[in-house]
N, C-alpha and C. Protein backbone atom coordinates (compact mmCIF):
# COMPACT_ATOMS: atom_id res chain seq x y z
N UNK A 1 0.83 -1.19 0.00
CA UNK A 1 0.00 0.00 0.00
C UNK A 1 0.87 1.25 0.00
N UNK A 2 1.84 1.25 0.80
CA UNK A 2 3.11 2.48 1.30
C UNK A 2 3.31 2.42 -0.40
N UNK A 3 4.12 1.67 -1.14
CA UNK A 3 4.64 1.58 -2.53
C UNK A 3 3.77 2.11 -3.74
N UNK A 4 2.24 1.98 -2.88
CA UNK A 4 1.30 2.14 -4.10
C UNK A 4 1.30 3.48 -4.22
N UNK A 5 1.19 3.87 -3.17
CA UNK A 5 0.45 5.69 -2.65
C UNK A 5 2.13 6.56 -3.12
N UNK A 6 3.02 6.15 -2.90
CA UNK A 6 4.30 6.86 -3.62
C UNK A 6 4.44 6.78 -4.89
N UNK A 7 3.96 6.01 -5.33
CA UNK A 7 4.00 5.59 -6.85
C UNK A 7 3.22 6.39 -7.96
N UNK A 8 1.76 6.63 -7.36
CA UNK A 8 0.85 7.28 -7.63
C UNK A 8 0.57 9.09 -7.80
N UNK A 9 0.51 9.45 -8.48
CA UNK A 9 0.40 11.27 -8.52
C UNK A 9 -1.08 11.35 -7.59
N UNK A 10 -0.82 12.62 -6.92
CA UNK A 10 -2.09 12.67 -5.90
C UNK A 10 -2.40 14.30 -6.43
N UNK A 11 -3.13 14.25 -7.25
CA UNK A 11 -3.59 15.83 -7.56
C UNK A 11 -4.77 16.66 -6.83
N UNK A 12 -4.38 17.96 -7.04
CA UNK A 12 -5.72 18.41 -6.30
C UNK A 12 -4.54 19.12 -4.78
N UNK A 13 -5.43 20.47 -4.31
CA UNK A 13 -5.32 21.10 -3.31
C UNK A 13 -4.55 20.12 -1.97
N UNK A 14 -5.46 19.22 -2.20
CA UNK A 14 -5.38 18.38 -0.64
C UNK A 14 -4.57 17.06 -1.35
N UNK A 15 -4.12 17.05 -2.09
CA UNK A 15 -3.49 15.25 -2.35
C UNK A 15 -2.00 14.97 -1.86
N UNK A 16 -1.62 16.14 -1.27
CA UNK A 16 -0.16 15.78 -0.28
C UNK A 16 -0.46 15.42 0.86
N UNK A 17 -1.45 16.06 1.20
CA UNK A 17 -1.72 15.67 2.92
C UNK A 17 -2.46 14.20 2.69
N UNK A 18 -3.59 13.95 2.12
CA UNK A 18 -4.18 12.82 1.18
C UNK A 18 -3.06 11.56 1.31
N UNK A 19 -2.11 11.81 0.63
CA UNK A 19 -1.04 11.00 0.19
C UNK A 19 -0.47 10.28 1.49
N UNK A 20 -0.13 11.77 2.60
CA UNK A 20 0.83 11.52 3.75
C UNK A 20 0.01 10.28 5.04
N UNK A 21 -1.27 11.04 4.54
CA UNK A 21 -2.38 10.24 6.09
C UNK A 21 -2.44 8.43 5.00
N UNK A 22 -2.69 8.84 3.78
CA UNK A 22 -2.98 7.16 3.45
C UNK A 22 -1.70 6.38 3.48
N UNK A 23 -0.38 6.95 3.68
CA UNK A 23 0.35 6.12 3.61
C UNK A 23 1.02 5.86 5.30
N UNK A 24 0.42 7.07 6.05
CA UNK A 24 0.24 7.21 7.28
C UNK A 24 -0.90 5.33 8.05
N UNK A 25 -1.45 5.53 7.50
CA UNK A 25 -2.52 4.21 7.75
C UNK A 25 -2.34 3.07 7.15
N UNK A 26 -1.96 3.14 5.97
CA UNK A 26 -0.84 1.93 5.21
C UNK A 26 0.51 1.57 6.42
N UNK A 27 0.83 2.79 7.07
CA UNK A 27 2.10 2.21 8.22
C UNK A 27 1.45 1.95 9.26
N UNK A 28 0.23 2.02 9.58
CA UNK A 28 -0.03 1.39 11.12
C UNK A 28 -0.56 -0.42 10.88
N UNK A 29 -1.47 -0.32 9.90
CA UNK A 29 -1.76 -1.71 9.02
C UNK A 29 -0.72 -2.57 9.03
N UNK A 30 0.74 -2.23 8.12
CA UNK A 30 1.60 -3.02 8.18
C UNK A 30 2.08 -3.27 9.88
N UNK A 31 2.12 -2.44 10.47
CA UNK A 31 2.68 -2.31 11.92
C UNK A 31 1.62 -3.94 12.58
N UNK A 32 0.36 -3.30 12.50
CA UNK A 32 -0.26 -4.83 12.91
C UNK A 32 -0.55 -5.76 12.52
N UNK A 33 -0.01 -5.97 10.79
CA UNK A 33 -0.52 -7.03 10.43
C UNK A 33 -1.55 -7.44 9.63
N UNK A 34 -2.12 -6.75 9.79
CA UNK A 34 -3.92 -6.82 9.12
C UNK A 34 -4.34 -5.76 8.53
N UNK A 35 -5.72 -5.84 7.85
CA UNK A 35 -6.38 -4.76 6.99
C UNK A 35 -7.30 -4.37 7.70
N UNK A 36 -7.61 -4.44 8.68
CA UNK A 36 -8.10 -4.13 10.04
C UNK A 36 -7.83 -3.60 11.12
N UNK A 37 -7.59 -2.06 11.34
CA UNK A 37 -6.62 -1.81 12.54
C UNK A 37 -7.03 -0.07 13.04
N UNK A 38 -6.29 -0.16 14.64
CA UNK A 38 -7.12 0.68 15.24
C UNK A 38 -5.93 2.43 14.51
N UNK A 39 -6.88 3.40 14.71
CA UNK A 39 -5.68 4.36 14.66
C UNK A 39 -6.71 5.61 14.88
N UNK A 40 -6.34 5.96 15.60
CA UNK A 40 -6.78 7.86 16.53
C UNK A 40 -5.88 8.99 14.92
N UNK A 41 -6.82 9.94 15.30
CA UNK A 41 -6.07 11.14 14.43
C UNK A 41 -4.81 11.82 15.17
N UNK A 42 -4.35 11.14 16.29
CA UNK A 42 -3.35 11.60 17.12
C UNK A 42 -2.65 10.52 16.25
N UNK A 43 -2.76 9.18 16.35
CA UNK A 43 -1.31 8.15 16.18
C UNK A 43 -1.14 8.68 14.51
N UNK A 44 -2.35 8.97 13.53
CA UNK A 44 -2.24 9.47 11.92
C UNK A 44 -1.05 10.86 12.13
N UNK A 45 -1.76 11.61 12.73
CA UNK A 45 -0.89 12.94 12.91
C UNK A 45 0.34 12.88 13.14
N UNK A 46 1.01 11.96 13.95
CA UNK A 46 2.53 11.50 14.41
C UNK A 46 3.23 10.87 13.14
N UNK A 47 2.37 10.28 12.76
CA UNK A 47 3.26 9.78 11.41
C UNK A 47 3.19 10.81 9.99
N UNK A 48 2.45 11.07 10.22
CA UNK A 48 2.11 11.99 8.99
C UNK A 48 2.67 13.21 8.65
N UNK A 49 2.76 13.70 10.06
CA UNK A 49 3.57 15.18 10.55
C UNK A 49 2.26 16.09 9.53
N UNK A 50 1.09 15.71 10.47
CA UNK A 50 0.45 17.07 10.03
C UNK A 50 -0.69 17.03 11.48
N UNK A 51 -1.52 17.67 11.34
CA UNK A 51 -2.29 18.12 12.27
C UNK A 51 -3.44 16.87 12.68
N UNK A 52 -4.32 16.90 14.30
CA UNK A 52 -4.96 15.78 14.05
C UNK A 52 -6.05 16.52 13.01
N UNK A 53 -6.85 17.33 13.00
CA UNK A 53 -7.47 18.01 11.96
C UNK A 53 -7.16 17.65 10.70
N UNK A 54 -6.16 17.99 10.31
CA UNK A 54 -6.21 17.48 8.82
C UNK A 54 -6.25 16.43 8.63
N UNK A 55 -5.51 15.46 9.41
CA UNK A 55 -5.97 13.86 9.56
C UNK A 55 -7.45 13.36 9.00
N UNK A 56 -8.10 13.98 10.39
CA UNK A 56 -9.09 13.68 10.26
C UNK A 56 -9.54 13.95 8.86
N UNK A 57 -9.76 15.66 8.08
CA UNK A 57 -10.36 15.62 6.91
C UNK A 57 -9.63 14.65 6.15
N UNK A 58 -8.88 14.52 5.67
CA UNK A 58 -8.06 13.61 4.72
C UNK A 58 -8.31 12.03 5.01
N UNK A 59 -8.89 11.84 6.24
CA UNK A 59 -9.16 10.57 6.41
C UNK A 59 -10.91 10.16 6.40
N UNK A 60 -11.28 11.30 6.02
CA UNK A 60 -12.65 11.32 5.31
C UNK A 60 -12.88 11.19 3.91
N UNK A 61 -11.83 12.10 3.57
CA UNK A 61 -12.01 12.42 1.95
C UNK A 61 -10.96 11.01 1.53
N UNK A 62 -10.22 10.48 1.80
CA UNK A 62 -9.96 8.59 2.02
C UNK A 62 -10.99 7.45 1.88
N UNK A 63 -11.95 7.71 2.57
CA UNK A 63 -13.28 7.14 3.16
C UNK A 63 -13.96 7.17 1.96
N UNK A 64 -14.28 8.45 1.46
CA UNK A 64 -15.16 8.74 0.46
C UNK A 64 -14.41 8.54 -0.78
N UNK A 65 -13.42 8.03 -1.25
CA UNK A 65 -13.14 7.88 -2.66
C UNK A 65 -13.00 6.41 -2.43
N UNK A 66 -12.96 5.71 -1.34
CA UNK A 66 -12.88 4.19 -1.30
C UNK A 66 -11.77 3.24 -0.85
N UNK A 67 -10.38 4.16 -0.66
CA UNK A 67 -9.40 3.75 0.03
C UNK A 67 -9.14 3.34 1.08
N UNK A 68 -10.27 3.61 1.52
CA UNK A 68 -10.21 2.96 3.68
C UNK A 68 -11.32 3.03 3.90
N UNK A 69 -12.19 2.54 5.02
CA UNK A 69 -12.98 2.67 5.14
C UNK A 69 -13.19 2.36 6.70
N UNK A 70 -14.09 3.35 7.24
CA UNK A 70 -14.49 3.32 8.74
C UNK A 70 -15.10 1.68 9.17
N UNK A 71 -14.95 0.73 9.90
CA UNK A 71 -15.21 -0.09 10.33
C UNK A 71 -16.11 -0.40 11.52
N UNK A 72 -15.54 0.85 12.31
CA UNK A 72 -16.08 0.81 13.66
C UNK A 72 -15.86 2.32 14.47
N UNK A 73 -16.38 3.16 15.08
CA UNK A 73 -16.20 4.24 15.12
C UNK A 73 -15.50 4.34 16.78
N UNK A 74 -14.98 5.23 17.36
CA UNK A 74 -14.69 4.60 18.61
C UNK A 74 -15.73 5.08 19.64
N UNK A 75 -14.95 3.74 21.03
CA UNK A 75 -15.67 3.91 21.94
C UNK A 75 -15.13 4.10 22.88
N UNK A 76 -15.23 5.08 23.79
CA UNK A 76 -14.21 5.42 25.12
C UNK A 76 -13.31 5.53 24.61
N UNK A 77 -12.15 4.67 24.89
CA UNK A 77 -10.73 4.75 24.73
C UNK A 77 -10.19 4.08 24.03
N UNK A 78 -10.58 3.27 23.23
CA UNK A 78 -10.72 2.87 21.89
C UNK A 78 -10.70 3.74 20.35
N UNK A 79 -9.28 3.79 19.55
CA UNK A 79 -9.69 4.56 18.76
C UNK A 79 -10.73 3.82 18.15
N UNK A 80 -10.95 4.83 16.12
CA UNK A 80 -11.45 4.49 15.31
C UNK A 80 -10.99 2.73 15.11
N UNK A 81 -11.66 2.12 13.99
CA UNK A 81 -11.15 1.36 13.69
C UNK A 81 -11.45 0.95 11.96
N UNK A 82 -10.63 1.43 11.00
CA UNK A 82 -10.31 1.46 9.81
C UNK A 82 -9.83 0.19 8.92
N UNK A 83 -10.19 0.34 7.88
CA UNK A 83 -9.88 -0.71 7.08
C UNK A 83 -9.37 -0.96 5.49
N UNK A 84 -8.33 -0.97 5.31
CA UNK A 84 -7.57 -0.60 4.13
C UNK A 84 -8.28 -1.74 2.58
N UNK A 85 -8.58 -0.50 1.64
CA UNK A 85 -10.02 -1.18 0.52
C UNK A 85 -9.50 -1.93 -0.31
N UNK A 86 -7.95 -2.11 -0.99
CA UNK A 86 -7.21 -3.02 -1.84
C UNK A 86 -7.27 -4.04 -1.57
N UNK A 87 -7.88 -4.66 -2.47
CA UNK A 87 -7.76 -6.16 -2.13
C UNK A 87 -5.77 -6.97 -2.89
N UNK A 88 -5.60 -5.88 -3.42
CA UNK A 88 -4.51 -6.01 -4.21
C UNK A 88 -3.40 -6.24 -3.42
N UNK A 89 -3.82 -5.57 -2.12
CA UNK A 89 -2.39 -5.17 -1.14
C UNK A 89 -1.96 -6.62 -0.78
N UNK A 90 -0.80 -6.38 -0.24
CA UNK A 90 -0.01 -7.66 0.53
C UNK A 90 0.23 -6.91 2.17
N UNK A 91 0.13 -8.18 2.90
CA UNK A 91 0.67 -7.63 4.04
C UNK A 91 1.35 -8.45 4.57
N UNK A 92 2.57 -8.51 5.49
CA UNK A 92 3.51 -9.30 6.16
C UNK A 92 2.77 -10.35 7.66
N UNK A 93 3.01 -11.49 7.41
CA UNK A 93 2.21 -12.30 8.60
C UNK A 93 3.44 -12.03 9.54
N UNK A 94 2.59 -11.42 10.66
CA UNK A 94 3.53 -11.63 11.94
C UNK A 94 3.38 -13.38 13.01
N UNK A 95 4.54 -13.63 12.98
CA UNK A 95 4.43 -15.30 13.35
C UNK A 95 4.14 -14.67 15.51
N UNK A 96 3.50 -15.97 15.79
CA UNK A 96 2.95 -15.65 16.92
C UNK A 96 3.49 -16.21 17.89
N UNK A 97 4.19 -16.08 18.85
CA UNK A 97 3.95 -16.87 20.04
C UNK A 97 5.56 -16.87 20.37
């Protein structure tokens, strides 16, 4: 996903920040493993080096073109919980135990 989103021209006003948060969420994904995974606009913002605000918009306007998608919204202390839309992607099995 990281390889795809660098690879790719991201046009338009917002397609750097766009670019930074999806490949921002492409690194927490690989981090756990799965296409399933939790991430706050604080942990996006740290990687991304942009604001949780823009996070957030950029991780809407993500949402809405089909690249991720909200799964589960949070609860208490629980972030969001997101879900990366490529079925194309690969991800690394972390061995257990």
């Amino acid at each position: 996903a990281k390889a795809w989103a660098m690879s790719k021209p991201w046009p338009g006003k917002t397609g750097q920040y766009d670019k930074s948060v999806y490949i921002a969420h492409a690194c927490i994904a690989h981090h756990a493993c799965r296409y399933e995974y939790g991430a706050s606009a604080r942990d996006l913002a740290e990687r991304a080096g942009l604001s949780p605000e823009a996070c957030m918009n950029a991780t809407r306007r993500l949402c809405e073109v089909g690249l991720i998608s909200l799964v589960k919204e949070w609860i208490a202390d629980c972030s969001n919980t997101y879900k990366l839309e490529s079925q194309t992607l690969t991800l690394p099995h972390r061995k257990r135990g």
